[in-house]
Coordinates of C-alpha atoms and ligand atoms in Angstrom, one line a residue:
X1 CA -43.4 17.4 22.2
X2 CA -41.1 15.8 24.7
X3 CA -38.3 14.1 22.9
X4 CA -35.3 12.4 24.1
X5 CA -32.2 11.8 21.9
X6 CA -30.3 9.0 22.6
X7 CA -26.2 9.2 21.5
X8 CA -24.7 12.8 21.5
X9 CA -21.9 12.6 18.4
X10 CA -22.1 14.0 14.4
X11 CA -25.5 12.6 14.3
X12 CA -27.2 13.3 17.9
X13 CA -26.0 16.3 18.6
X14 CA -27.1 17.9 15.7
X15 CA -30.5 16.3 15.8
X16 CA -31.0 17.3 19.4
X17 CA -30.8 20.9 19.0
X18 CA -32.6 20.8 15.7
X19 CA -35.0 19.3 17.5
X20 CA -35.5 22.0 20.1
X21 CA -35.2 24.8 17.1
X22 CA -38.5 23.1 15.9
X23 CA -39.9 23.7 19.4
X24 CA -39.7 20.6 21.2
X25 CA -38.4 20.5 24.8
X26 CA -35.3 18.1 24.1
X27 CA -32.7 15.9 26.5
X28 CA -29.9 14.6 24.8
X29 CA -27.9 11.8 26.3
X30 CA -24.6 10.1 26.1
X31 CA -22.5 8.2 28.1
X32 CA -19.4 10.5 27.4
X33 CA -19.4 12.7 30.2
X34 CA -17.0 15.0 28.2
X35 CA -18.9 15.2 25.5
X36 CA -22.5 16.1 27.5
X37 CA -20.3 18.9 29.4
X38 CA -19.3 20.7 26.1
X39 CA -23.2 20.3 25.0
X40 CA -24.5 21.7 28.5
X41 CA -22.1 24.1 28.3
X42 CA -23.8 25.1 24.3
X43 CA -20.1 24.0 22.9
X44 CA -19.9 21.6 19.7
X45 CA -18.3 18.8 20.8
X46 CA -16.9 18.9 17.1
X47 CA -16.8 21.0 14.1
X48 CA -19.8 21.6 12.7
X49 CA -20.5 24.9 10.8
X50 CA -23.7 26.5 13.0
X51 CA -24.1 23.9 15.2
X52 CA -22.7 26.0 18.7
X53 CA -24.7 29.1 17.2
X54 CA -27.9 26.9 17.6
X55 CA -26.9 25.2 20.8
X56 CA -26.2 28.9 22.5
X57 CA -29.4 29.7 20.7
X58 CA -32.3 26.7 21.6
X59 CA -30.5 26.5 25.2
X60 CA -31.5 30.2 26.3
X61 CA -34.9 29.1 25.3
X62 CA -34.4 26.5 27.9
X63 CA -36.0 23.8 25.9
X64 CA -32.5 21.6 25.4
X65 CA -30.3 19.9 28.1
X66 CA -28.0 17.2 28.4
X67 CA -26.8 14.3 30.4
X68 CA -25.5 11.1 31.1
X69 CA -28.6 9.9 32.7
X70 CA -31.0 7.4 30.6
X71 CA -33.7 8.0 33.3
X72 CA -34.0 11.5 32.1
X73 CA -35.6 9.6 29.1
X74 CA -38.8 9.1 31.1
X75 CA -42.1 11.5 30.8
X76 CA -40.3 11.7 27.2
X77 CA -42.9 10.2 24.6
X78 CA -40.4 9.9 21.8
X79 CA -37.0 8.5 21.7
X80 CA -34.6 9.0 18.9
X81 CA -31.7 6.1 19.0
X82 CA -29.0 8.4 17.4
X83 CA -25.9 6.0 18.5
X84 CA -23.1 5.1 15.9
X85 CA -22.5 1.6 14.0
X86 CA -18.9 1.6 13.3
X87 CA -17.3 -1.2 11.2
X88 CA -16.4 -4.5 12.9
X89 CA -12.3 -4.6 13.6
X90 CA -11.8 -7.2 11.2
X91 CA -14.9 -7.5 9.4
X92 CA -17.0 -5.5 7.0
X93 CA -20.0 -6.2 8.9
X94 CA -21.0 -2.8 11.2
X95 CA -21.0 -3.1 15.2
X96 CA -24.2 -3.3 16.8
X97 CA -23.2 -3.1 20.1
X98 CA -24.4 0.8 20.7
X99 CA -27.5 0.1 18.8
X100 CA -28.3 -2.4 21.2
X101 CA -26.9 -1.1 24.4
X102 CA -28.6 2.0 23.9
X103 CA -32.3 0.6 23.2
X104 CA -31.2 -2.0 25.9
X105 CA -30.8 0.9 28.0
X106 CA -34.0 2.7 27.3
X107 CA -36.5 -0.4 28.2
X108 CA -36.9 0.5 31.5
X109 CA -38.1 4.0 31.0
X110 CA -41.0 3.4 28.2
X111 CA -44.7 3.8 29.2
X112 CA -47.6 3.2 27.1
X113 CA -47.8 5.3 24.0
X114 CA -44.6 5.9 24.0
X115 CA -42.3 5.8 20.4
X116 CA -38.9 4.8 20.1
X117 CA -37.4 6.0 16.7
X118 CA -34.5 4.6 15.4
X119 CA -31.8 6.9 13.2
X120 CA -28.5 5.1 12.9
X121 CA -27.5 3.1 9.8
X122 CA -28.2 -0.5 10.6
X123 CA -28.0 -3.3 8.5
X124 CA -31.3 -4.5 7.3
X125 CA -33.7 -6.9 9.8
X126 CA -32.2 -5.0 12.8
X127 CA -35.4 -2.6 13.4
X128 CA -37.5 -5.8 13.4
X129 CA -35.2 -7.7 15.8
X130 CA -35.6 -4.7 18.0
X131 CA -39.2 -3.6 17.6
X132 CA -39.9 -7.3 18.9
X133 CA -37.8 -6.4 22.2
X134 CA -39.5 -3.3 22.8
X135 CA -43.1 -4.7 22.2
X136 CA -41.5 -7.5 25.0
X137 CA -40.8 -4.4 27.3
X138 CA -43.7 -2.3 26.7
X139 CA -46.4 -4.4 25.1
X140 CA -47.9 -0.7 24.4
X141 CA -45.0 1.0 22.8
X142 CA -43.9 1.4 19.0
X143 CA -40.8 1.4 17.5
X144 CA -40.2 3.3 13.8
X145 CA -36.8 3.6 12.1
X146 CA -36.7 6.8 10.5
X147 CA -33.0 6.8 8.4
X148 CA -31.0 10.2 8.8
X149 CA -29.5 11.7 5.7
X150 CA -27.5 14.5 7.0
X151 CA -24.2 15.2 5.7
X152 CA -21.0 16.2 7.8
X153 CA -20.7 20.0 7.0
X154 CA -24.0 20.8 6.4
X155 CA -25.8 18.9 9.0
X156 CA -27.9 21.9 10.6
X157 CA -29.5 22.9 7.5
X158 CA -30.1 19.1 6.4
X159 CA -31.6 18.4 9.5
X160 CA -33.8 21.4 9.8
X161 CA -34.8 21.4 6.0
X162 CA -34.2 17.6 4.4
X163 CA -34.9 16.6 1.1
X164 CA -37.7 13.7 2.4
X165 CA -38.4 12.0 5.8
X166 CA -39.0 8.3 5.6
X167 CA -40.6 6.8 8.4
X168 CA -40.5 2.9 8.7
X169 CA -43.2 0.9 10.7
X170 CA -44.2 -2.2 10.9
X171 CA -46.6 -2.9 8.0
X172 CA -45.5 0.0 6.8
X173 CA -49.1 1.2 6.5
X174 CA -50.3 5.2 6.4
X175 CA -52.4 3.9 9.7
X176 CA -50.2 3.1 12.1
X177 CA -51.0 5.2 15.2
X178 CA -47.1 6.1 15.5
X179 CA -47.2 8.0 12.0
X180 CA -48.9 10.5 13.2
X181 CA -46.6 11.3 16.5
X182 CA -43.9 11.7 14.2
X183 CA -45.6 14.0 12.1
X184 CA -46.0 16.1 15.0
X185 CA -42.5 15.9 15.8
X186 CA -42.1 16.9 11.7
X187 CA -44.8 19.2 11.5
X188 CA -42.5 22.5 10.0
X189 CA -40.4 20.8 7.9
X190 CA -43.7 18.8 6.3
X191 CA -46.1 22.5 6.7
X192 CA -42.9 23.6 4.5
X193 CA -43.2 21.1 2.1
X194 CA -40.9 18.2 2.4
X195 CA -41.9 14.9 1.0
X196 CA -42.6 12.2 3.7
X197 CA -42.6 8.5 2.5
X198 CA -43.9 5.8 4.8
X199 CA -42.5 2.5 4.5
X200 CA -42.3 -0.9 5.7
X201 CA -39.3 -1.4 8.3
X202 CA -36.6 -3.1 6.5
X203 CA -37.4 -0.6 3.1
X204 CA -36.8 2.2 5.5
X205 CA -33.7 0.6 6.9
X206 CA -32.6 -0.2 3.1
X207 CA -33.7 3.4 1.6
X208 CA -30.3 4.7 3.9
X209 CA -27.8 2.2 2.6
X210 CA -28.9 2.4 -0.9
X211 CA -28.7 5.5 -1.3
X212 CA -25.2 5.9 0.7
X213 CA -24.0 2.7 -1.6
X214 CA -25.6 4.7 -5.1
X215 CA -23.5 8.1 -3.8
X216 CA -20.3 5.7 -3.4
X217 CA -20.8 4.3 -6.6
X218 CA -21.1 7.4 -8.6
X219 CA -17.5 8.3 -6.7
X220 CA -16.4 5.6 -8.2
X221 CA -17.5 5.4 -11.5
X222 CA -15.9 9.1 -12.2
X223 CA -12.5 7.6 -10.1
X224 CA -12.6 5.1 -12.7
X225 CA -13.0 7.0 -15.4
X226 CA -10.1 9.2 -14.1
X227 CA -8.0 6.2 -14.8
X228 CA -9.1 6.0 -18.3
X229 CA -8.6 9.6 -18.7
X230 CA -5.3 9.2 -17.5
X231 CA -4.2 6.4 -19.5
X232 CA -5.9 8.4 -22.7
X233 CA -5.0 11.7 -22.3
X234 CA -8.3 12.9 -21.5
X235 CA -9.3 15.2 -19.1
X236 CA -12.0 14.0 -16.3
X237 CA -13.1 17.2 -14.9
X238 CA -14.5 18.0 -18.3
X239 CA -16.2 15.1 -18.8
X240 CA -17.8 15.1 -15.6
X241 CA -19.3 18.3 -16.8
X242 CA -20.7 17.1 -20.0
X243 CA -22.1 13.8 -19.1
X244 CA -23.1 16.1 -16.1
X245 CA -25.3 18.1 -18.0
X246 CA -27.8 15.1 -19.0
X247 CA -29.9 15.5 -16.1
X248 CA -30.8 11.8 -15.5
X249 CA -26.8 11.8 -14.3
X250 CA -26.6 15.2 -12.8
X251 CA -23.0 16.7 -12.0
X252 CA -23.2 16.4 -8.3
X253 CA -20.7 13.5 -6.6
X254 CA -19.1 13.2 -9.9
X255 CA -16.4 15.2 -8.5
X256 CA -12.9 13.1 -9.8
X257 CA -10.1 13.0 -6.9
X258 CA -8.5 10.7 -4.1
X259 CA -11.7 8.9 -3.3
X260 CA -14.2 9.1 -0.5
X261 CA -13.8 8.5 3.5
X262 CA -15.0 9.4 6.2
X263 CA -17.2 7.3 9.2
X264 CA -20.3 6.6 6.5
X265 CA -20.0 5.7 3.0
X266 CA -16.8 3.4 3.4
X267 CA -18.3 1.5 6.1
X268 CA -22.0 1.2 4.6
X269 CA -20.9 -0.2 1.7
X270 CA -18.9 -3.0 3.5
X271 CA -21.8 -3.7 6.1
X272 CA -24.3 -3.5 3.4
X273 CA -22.0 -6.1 1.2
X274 CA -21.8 -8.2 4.6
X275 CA -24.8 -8.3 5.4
X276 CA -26.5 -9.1 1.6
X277 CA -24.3 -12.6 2.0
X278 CA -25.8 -13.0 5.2
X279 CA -29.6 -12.9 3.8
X280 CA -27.9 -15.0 0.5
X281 CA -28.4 -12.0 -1.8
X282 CA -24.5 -11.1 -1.9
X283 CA -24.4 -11.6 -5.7
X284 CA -26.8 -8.3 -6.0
X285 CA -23.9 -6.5 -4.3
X286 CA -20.3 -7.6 -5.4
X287 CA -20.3 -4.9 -7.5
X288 CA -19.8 -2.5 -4.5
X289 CA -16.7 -5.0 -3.8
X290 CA -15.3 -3.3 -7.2
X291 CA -16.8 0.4 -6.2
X292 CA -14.3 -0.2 -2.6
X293 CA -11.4 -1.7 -5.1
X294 CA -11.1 1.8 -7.3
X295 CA -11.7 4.3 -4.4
X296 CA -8.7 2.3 -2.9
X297 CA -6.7 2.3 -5.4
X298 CA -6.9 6.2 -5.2
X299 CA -4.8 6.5 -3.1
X300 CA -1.9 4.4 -4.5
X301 CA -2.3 6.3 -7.3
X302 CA -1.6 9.3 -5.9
X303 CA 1.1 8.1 -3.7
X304 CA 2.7 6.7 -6.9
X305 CA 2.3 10.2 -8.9
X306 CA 3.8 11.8 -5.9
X307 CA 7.1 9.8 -6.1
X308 CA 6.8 10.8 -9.8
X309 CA 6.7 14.5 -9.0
X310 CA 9.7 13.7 -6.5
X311 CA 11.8 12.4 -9.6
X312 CA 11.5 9.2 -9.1
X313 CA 12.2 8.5 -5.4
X314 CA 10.5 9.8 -1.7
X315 CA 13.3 9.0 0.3
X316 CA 14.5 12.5 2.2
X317 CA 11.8 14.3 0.2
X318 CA 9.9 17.1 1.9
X319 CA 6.1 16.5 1.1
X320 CA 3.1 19.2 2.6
X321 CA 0.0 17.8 2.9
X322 CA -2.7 20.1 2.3
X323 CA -6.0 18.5 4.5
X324 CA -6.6 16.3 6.8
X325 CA -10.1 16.4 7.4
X326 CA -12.5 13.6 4.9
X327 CA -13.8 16.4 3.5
X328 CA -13.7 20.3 3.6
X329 CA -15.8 22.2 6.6
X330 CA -15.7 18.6 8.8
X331 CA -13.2 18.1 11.4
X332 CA -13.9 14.3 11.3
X333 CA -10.4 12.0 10.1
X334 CA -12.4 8.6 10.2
X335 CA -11.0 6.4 7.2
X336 CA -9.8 10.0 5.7
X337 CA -8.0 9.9 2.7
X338 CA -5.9 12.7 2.7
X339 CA -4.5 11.1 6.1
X340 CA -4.1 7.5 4.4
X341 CA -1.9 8.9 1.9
X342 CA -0.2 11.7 4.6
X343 CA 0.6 8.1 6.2
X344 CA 1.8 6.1 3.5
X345 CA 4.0 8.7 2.1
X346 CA 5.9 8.9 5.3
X347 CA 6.0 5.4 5.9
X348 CA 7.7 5.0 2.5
X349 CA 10.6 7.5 3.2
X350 CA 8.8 11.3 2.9
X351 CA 9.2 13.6 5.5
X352 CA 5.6 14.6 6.0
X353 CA 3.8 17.6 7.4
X354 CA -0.1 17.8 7.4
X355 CA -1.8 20.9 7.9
X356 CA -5.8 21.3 8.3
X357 CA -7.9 24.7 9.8
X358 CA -10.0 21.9 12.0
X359 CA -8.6 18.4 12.0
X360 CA -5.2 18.6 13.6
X361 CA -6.0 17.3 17.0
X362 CA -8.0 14.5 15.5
X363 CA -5.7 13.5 13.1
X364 CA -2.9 13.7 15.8
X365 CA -4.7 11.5 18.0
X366 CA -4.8 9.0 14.9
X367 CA -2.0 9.0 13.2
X368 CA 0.7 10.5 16.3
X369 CA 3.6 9.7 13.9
X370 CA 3.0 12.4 11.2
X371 CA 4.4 16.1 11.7
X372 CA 1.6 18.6 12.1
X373 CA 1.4 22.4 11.6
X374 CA -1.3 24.8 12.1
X375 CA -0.1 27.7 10.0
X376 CA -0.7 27.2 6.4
X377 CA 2.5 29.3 6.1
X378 CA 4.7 27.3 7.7
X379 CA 3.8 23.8 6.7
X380 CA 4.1 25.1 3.3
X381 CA 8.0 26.7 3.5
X382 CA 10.5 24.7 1.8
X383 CA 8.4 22.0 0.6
X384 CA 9.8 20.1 -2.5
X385 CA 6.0 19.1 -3.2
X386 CA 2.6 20.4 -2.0
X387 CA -0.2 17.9 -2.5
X388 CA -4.0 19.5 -2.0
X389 CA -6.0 16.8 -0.3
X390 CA -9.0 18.3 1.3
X391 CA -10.2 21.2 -0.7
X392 CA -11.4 23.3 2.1
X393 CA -11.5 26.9 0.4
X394 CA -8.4 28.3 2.1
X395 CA -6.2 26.4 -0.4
X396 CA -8.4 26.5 -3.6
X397 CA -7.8 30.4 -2.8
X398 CA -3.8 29.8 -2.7
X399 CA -2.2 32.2 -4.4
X400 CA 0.2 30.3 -7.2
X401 CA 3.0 33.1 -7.4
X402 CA 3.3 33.8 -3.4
X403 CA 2.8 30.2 -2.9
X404 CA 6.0 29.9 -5.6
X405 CA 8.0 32.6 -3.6
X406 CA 7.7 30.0 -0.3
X407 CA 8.5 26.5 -1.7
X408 CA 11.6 24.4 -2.4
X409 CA 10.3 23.3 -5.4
X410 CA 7.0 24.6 -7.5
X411 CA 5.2 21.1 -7.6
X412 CA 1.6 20.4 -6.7
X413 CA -0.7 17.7 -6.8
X414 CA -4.3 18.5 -6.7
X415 CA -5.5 15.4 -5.0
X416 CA -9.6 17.3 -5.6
X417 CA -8.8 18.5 -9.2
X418 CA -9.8 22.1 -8.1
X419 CA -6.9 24.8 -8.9
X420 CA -6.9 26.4 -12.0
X421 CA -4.5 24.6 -13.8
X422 CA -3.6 27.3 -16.4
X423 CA -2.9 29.4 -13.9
X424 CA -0.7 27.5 -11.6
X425 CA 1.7 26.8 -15.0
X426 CA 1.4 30.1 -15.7
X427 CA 3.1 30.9 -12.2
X428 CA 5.5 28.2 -13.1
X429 CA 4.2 25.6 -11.6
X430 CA 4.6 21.5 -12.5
X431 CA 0.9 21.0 -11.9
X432 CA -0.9 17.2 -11.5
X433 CA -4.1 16.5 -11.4
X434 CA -5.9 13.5 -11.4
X435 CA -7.2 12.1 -14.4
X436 CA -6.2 15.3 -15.9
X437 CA -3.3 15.6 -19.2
Ligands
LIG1 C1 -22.7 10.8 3.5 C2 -24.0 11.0 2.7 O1 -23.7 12.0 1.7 C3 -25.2 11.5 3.6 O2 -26.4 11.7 2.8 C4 -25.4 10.5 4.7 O3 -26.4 10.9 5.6 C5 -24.1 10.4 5.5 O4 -23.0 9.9 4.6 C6 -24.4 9.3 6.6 O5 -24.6 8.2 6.2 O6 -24.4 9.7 7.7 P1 -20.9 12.4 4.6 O7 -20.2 11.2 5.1 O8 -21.0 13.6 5.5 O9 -22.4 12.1 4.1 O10 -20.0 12.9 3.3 P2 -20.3 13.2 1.8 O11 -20.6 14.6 1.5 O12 -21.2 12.1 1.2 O13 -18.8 12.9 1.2 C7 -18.2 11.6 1.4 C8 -16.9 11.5 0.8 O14 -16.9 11.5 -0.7 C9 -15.9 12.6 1.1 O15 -14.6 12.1 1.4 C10 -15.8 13.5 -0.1 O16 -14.6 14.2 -0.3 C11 -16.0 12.4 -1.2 N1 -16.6 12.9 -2.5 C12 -17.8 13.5 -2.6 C13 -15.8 12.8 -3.7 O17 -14.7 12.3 -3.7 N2 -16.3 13.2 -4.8 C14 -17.6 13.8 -4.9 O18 -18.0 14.2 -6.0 C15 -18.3 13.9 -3.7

């Protein structure tokens, strides 16, 4: 099929070259001429773990280009709007303006039969409100919403294999003529088995923010249970496992630390919260209000612990930040926690420096005021406290007794409650977890 894929960032790219792996013939656009240059050129405009392998890959088959031009967009016969809904400045409720200016953009260049498929995360009425302006266009044109469940990291293997496709359309009947385009576009995932759910538009738009705002909440609920485990003397990481191990709770995302970032579940829980009072259903959702409160307070907790650690005061204290990135194998800082507290600590008398494998430039470009360091190394010498924020795999490796040999002073908050604790005492360590005795 001929596809175009509108919006070339975490989520576009990705779906772009997927796209062409499956065997379509694929233009990607953006309006960041930077951006489409790296992509021509089959470089990930960001870190992504396989994603320049597959570009180098699907573009010697000639079946993917970029560019800045939305009139490559016509001949296509589907249209994927991949463009980004950040929060508001000053508001929970999530920007619209690239949703918008990118299916604004698009009208022009539909012909009959043609579908337009929305990804992004919008708040719930917004494929409706658009469907109407593309049946206004192109009387003969559908639009679907089909919500994107990637995650940053793994986004190439999500993409290529995800755990179910929902496709919204209007009526959300089995019928509509537009079902059936997509499964085309779908066809080896779905010959391979992958569940397809059709839907009505605003269940499809609310499947994606319930199940971001369910992944938040079971953050949270282990965050605050960390609390209780800290003011008991329990130990969280164990009882994540054992409540775990009933499988209607499961073990994944009950993983106990400084909280979750990055550009997605922070701001769909706001916009979702925003935009229940709009429809008069916030009541259903002020419990997410409290979800936002104790991933928050993670991170004055563990600026709080660190003065602790520092005997009482951060002033002068040398502090090593151990991640920057939201998560481990991302290079993305948006609303990262590891930089929050990096931040905070330095604003409240620490002498800060951050190291990361991928997120230095980003971070830099967000928070210039920190010290940065690339080697592991050197951030690490003479430190008078190391705190592991982003648990990328180099510094869950860390050995304890070299790691001893290169510090001021053998303290370590693990900010991800994943070094083994035994051992770092053993190496004479003062260790702290979180919601660990
Ligand atoms: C999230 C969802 O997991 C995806 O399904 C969704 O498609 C995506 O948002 C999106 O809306 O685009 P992502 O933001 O890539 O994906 O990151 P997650 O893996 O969900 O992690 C989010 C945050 O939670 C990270 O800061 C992570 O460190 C934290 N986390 C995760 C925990 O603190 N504990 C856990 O047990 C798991």
């Amino acid at each position: 099929m001929r596809i175009s894929v509108i919006g070339c960032g975490y989520l576009g790219a990705v779906h772009a070259a997927c796209m062409a792996k499956l065997g379509h013939e694929v233009v990607g656009i953006d309006v960041d001429e930077r951006k489409i240059a790296d992509l021509s050129a089959a470089r990930a405009p960001f870190f992504e773990p396989g994603l320049e392998d597959l570009l180098r890959e699907v573009q010697a088959t000639g079946r993917l280009s970029f560019t800045t031009d939305m009139a490559a967009a016509v001949g296509n016969s589907v249209h994927f709007i991949c463009v980004g809904t950040p929060q508001k400045k000053g508001e929970n409720a999530a920007d619209m303006t690239y949703v918008d200016a990118a299916t604004a953009g698009l009208l022009p260049h539909l012909s009959p039969g043609d579908v337009v498929v929305g990804k992004s995360t919008v708040p719930v009425g917004t494929a409706a409100r658009l469907a109407a302006i593309v049946k206004d266009a192109q009387p003969e044109a559908h639009l679907l919403w089909n919500p994107e469940f990637l995650r940053e990291g793994h986004a190439v293997s999500d993409t290529l294999q995800p755990d179910r496709l929902v496709y919204g359309v209007t009526g959300g009947s089995e019928d509509h003529d537009a079902v059936q385009i997509l499964d085309r576009v779908y066809a080896t995932p779905l010959e391979a088995g992958v569940p397809r759910l059709v839907a009505d538009l605003p269940t499809a738009e609310l499947v994606k923010t319930a199940a971001n705002s369910f992944l938040a909440t079971k953050i949270s609920f282990i965050n605050a249970m960390a609390e209780l485990c800290d003011a008991a003397g329990a130990d969280v990481t164990v009882l994540a496992d054992a409540i775990g191990l009933d499988d209607r709770i499961g073990r994944k995302f009950l993983n106990a630390g400084i909280g979750f970032g990055g550009g997605c579940l922070p701001k769909d829980i706001r916009a979702f919260m925003a935009r229940a009072g709009e429809l008069g259903a916030d009541q259903a959702l002020t419990f997410l209000r409290e979800v936002d409160a104790i991933n928050m307070r993670r991170r004055i907790r563990v600026v709080e612990l660190t003065r602790e650690l520092c005997g009482g005061s951060l002033l002068g204290q040398r502090v090593t930040v151990l991640g920057a990135a939201f998560k481990p194998e991302s290079d993305d800082v948006r609303d990262s926690p590891a930089l929050s507290i990096a931040a905070q600590l330095q604003l409240q008398g620490a002498v800060v420096t951050v190291t990361d494998p991928q997120a230095l430039q980003n971070a830099a470009r967000r928070f210039p005021e920190l010290h940065y360091e690339e080697s592991t190394d050197a951030a690490i010498h003479r430190a008078d406290v190391l705190l592991l924020l982003t648990e990328w795999q180099e510094y869950r490796d860390l050995d304890p007794y070299e790691t001893a040999a290169m510090v001021a002073s053998p303290k370590v908050l693990d900010g991800r409650n994943v070094l083994e604790h035994h051992k770092w005492r053993a190496a004479g360590w003062t260790y702290r977890g979180l919601g660990r005795p």
